[in-house]
XYZ file of C-alpha atoms in Angstrom:
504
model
C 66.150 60.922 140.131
C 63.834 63.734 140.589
C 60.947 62.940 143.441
C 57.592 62.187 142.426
C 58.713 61.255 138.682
C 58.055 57.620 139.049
C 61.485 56.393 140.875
C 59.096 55.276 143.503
C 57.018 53.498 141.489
C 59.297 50.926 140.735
C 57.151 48.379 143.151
C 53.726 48.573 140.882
C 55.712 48.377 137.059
C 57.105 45.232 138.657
C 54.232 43.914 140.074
C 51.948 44.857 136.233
C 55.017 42.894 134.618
C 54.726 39.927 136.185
C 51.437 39.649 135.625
C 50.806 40.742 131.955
C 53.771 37.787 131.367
C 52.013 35.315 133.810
C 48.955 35.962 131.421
C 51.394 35.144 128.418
C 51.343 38.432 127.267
C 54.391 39.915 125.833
C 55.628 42.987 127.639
C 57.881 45.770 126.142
C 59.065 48.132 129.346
C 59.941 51.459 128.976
C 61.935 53.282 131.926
C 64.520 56.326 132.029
C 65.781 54.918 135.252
C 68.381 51.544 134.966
C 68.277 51.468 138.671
C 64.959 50.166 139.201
C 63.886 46.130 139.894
C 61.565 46.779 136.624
C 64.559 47.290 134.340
C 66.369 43.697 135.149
C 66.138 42.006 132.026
C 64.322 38.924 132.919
C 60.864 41.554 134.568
C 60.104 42.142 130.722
C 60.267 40.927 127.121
C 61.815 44.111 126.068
C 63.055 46.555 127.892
C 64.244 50.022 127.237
C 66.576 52.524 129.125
C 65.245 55.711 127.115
C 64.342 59.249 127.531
C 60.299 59.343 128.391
C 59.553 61.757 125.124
C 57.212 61.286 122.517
C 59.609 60.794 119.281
C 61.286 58.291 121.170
C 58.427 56.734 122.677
C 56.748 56.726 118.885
C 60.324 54.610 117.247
C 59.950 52.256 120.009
C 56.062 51.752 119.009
C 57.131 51.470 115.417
C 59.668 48.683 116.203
C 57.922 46.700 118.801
C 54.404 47.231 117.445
C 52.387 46.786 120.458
C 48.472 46.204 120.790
C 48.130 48.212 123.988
C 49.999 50.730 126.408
C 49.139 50.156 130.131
C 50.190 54.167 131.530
C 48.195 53.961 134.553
C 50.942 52.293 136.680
C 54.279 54.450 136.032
C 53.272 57.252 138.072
C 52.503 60.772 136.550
C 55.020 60.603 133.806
C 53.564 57.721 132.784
C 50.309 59.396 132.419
C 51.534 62.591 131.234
C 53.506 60.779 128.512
C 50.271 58.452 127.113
C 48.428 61.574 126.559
C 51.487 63.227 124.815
C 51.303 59.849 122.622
C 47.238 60.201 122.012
C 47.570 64.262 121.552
C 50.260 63.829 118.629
C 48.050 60.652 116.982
C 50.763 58.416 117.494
C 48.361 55.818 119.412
C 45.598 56.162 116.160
C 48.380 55.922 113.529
C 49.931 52.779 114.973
C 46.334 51.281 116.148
C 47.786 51.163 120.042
C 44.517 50.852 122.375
C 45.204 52.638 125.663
C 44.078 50.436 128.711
C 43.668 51.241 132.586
C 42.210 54.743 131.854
C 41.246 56.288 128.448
C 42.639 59.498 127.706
C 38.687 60.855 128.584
C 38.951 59.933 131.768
C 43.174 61.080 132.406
C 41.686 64.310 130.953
C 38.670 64.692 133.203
C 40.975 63.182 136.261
C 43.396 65.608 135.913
C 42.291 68.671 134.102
C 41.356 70.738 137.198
C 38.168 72.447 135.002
C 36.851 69.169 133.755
C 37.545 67.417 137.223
C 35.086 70.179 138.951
C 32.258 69.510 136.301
C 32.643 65.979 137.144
C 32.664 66.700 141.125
C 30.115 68.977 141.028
C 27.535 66.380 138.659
C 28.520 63.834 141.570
C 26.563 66.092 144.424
C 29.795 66.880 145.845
C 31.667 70.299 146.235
C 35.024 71.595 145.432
C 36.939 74.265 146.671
C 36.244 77.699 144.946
C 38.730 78.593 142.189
C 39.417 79.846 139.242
C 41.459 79.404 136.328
C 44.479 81.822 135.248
C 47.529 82.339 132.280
C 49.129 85.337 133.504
C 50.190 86.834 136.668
C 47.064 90.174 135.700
C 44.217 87.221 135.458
C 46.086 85.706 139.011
C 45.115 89.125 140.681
C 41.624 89.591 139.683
C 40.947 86.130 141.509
C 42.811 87.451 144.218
C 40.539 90.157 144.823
C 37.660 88.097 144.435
C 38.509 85.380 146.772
C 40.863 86.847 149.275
C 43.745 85.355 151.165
C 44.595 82.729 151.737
C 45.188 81.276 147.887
C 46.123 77.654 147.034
C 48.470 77.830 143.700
C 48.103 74.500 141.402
C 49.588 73.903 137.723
C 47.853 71.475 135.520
C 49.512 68.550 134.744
C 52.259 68.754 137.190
C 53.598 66.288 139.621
C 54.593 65.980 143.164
C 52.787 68.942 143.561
C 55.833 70.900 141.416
C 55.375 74.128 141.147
C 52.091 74.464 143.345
C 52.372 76.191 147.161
C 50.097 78.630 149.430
C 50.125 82.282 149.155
C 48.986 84.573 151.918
C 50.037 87.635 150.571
C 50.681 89.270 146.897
C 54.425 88.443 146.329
C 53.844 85.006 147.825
C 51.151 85.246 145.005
C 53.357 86.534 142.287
C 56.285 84.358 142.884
C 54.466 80.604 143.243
C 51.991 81.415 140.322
C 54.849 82.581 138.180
C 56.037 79.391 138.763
C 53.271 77.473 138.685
C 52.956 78.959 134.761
C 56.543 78.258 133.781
C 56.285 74.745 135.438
C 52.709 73.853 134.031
C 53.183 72.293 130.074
C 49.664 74.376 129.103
C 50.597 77.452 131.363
C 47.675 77.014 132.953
C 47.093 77.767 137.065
C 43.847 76.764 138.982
C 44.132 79.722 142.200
C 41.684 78.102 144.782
C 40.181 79.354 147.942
C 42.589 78.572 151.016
C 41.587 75.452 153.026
C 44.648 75.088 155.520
C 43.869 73.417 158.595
C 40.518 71.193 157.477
C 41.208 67.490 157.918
C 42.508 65.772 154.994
C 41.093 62.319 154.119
C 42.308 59.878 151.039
C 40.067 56.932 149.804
C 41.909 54.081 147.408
C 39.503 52.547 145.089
C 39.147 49.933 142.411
C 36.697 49.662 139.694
C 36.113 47.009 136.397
C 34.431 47.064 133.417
C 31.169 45.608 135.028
C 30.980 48.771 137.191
C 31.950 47.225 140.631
C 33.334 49.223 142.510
C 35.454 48.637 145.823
C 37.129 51.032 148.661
C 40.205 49.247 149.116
C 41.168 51.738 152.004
C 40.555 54.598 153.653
C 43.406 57.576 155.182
C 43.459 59.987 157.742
C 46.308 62.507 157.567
C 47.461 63.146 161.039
C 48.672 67.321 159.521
C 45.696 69.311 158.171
C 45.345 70.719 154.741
C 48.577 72.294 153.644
C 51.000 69.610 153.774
C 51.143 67.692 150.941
C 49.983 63.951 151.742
C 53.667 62.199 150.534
C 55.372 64.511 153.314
C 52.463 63.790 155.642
C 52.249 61.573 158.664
C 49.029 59.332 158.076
C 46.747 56.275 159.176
C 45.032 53.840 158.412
C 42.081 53.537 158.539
C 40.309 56.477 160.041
C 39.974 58.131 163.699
C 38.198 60.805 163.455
C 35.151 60.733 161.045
C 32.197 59.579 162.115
C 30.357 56.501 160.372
C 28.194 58.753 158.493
C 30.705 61.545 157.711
C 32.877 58.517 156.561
C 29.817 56.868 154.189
C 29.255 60.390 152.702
C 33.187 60.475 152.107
C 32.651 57.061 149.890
C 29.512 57.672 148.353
C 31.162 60.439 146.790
C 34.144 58.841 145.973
C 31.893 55.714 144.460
C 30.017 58.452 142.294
C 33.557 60.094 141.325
C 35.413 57.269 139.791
C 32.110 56.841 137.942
C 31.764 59.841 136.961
C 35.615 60.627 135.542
C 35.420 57.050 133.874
C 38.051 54.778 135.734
C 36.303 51.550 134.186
C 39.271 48.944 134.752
C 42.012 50.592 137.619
C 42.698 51.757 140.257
C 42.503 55.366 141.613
C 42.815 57.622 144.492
C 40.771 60.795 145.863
C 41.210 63.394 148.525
C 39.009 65.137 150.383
C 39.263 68.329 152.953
C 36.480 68.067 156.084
C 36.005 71.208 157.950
C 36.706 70.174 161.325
C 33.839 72.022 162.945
C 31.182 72.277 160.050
C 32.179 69.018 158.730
C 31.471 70.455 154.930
C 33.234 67.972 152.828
C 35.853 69.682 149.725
C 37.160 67.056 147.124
C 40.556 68.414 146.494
C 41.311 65.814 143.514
C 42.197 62.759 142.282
C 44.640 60.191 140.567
C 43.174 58.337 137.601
C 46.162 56.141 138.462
C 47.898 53.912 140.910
C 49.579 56.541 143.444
C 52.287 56.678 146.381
C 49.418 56.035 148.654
C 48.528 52.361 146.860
C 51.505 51.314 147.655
C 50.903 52.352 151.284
C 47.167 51.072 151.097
C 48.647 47.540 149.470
C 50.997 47.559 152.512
C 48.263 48.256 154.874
C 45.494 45.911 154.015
C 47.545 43.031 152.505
C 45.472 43.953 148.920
C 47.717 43.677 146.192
C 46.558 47.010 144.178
C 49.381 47.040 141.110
C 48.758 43.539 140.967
C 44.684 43.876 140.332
C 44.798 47.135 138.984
C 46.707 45.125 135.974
C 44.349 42.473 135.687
C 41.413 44.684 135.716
C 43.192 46.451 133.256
C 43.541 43.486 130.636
C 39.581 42.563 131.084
C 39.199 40.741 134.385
C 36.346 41.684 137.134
C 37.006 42.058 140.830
C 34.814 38.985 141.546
C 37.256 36.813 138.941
C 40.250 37.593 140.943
C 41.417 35.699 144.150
C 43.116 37.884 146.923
C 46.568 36.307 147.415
C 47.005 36.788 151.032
C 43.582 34.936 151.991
C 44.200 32.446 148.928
C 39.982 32.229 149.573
C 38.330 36.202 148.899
C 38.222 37.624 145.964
C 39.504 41.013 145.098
C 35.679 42.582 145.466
C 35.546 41.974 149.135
C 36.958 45.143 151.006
C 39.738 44.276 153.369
C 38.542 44.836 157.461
C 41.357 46.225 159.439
C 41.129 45.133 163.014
C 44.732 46.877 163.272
C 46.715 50.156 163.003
C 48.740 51.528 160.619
C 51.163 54.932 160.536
C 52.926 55.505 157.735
C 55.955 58.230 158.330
C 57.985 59.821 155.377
C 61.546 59.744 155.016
C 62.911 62.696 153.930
C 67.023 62.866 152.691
C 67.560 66.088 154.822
C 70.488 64.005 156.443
C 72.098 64.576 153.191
C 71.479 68.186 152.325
C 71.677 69.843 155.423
C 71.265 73.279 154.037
C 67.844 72.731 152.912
C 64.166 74.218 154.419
C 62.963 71.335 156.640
C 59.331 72.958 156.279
C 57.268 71.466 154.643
C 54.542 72.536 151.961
C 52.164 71.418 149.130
C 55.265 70.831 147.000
C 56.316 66.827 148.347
C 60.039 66.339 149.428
C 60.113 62.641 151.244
C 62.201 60.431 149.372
C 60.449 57.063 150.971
C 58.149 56.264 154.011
C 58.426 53.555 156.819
C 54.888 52.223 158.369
C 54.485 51.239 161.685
C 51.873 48.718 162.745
C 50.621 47.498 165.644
C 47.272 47.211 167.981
C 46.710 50.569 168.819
C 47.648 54.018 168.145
C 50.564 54.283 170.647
C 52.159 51.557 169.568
C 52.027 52.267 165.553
C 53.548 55.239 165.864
C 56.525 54.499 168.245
C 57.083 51.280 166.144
C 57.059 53.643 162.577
C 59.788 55.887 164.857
C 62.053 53.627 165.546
C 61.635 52.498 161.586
C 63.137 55.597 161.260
C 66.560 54.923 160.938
C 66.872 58.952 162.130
C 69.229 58.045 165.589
C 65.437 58.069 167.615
C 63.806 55.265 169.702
C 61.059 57.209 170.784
C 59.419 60.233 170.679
C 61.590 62.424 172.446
C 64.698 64.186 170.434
C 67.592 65.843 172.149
C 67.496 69.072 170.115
C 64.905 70.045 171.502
C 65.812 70.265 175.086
C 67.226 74.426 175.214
C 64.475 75.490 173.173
C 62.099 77.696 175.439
C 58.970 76.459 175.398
C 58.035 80.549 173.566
C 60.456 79.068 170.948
C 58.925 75.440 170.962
C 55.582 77.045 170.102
C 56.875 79.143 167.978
C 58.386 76.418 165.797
C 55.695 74.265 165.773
C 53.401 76.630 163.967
C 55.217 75.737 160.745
C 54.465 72.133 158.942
C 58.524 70.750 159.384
C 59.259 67.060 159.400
C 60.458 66.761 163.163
C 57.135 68.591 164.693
C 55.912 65.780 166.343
C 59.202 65.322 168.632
C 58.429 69.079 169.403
C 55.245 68.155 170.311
C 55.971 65.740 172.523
C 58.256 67.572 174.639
C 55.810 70.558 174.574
C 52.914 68.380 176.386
C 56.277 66.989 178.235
C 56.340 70.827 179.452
C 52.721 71.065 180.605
C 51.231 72.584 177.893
C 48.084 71.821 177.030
C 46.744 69.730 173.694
C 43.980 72.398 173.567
C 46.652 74.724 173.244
C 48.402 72.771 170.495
C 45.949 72.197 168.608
C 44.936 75.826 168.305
C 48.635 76.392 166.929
C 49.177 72.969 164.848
C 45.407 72.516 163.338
C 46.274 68.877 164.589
C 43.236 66.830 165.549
C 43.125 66.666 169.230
C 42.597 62.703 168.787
C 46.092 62.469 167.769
C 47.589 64.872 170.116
C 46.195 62.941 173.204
C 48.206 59.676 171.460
C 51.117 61.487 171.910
C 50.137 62.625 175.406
C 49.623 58.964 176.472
C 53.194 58.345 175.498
C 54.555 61.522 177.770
C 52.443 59.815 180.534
C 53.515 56.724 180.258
C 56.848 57.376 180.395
C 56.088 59.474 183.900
C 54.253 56.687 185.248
C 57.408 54.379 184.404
C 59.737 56.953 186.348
C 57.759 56.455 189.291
C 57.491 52.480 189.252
C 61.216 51.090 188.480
C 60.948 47.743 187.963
C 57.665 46.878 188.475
C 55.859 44.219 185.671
C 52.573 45.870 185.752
C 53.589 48.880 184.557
C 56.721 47.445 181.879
C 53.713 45.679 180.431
C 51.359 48.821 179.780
C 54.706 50.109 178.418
C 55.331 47.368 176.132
C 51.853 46.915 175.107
C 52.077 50.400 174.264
C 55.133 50.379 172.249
C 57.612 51.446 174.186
C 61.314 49.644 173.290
C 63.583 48.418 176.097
C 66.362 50.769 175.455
C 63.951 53.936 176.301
C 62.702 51.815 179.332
C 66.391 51.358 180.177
C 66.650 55.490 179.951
C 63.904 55.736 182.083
C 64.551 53.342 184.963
C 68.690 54.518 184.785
C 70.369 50.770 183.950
C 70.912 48.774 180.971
C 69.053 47.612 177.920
C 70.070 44.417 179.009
C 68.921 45.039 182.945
C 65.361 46.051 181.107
C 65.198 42.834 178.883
C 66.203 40.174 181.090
C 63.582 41.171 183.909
C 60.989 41.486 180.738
C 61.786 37.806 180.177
C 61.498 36.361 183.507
C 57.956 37.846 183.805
C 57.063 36.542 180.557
C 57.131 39.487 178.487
C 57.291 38.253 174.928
C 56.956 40.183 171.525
C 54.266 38.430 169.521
C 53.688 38.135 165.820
C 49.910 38.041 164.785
């Protein structure tokens, strides 16, 4: 199982399953994978364990004889292999109609040329680039733009094959890469944006043209990390209302303009954190990672509309099944927080780079939620399942704080228990954020936790402050730590001041 090739997308084929068949349509699945919930034999009418590739793909269209292929819900692969099908006429010559996206708009979604036409038409900007096919038309755009260069293959996924160059053998080795890796040979080399802000809308939009924003994200690492191996939130901290409207106007105007008429799709943008100019870096004619982690988040079933939208319904004919009363055009109000962490399987291969890049690496993601920022994050920590209960991490405790700096200036996946016992070490968030790009909302989170757990040292057993701890997250085994006695010291005097978990 290779990451990003649709393993984790086992959650939305299940979900457009059920619903084609609750519909009474019949459903012929196709997966490469036999150990996914999709593949049991009772999710679809027919199902097939097969290689995704287009001879195979065109006996199984001859056999089963299908009136439509639904591609936008099976990842990139899924995408990648529906326009394989339309490019080699297999979807004319059996008289298949493709639904969810047409191959127009999975062309001007993905094709990074047609995308900036489309960008540009919708008053919006994108990053300067250029397109190459050898490593002699890669350094003419390197003298024009300069260093830093973002590296990006057409029709790739999980960001294979892409990465940041800041010199020219960085440049020579990624785009090599990037050309071997891409199926046209075809890189876009963009201007270098590391360290804006990096923002994610999820929409929807039907056949009548409405158009919701199911949910918007705030990646807690700037630009540079790609947004599966990214710590995020929902929804976001630190745009302000207008910045944020601009953000979804353009957005709105995008899906429009690439021709989304019955899905679901997500964009990214980049926001300069001091100019606030706004960079779309691209989109997903598709249901991504993040929908599953914007489903999670807002308790709006995406794969599940996305489907129905797909077969001809409108937002406004669809009932939201966690309300049992809205409909699927109202957009859901989050009076709560969200972090979502990735999981990355670096437990299992020790030897590999623990930094992190544009090229994704998490395996899976826990999500923390709770009623403010403190508490979302410690929750999505001990979700974990990485030995921690909080914030702090042993390893860290004979690095200098030269050397704590020092590692923190590369994206890896255990920065932000470095961070914490930087602050933990006096240094300021001012300082951090010059080093991390970090926004300094986020840092002073983290800095809240550090105090908090100085405040506790100083007042053992007193309820007052257990309950700013609790409210703020904290478990009673780090309390326990902190006031030197047992979990079990820490929970029974919770309990006889009437300190409760509550479920809301």
């Amino acid at each position: 199982i290779v990451i990003g090739q649709a393993a984790e997308f086992d959650y939305s084929g299940t979900q457009a399953c059920r619903v084609l068949r609750e519909e009474g349509i019949r459903v012929i699945l196709v997966n490469s994978n036999p150990a996914t919930i999709m593949t049991d034999p009772e999710m679809a009418d027919a199902t097939y364990i097969e290689p995704i590739a287009t001879p195979i793909l065109e006996q199984i269209i001859a056999k089963e004889r299908p009136d439509a292929l639904l591609p936008t819900l099976g990842g990139q692969t899924a995408l990648n292999a529906a326009m394989a099908l339309g490019e080699a006429g297999v979807l004319e010559k059996y008289n298949v109609e493709l639904i969810g996206a047409s191959l127009e708009a999975i062309d001007r979604g993905e094709d990074r040329e047609l995308f900036k036409k489309v960008v540009d038409e919708a008053g919006a900007e994108s990053a300067r680039s250029d397109i190459a096919h050898s490593i002699e038309e890669v350094d003419k755009i390197a003298e024009k733009f300069g260093y830093p260069l973002v590296v990006r293959p057409s029709f790739t996924m999980g960001g294979l094959g892409s990465g940041i160059a800041h010199n020219e053998e960085e440049l020579h080795r990624i785009a090599g890469a990037g050309i071997h890796y891409s199926p046209t040979d075809e890189v876009l080399i963009e201007e270098g944006i590391e360290g804006w802000k990096e923002f994610e809308l999820e929409l929807m939009r039907d056949r009548n043209d409405n158009v919701v924003v199911v949910c918007p994200i705030e990646n807690v690492d700037p630009v540079g990390v790609h947004t599966g191996d990214s710590i995020t939130v929902a929804p976001c901290f630190t745009l302000t209302d207008r910045e944020y409207q601009k953000l979804r106007d353009i957005g709105i105007a995008i899906i429009r303009g690439v021709g989304v008429d019955t899905g679901g799709c997500n964009i990214q943008f980049a926001v300069h954190p001091d100019t606030g100019r706004i960079i779309v870096i691209e989109m997903n004619p598709r249901v991504s990672r993040s929908s599953a982690l914007a489903s999670k988040a807002t308790g709006y079933p995406i794969a599940k509309v996305a489907t129905k939208i797909a077969i001809g319904y409108t937002l406004d004919e669809i009932t939201n099944d966690v309300t049992g009363k809205t409909c699927a055009c109202f957009e859901p109000a989050l009076d709560y927080i969200v972090v979502k962490y990735p999981k990355w399987p670096f437990d299992k291969f020790v030897y590999a780079d623990k930094s992190l890049g544009t090229q994704m690496m998490a395996t899976g993601e826990v999500m923390g939620i709770g009623s403010n920022l403190e508490e979302s994050l410690l929750k999505g920590i001990r979700s974990l399942e990485v030995g921690a209960n909080h914030i702090y991490h042993h390893k860290f405790d004979d690095m200098t704080t030269e050397e704590l700096l020092d590692y923190i200036s590369v994206f890896r996946s255990d920065n932000i228990f470095a961070i914490a016992e930087i602050i933990y070490r006096g240094v300021t968030v001012e300082q951090i954020h010059e080093i991390t790009a970090i926004d300094v909302y986020f840092l002073n989170a983290i800095k809240r936790i550090v105090d908090m757990e100085e405040y506790l040292k100083l007042h053992v057993e007193e309820p007052e402050a257990l309950l700013d701890a609790k409210k703020m997250g904290f478990s009673d085994k780090y309390v326990s730590r902190l006031w030197k006695c047992s979990e079990t010291d820490v929970s029974d005097f919770r309990r006889e001041h009437g300190m409760f978990p509550a479920f809301r």
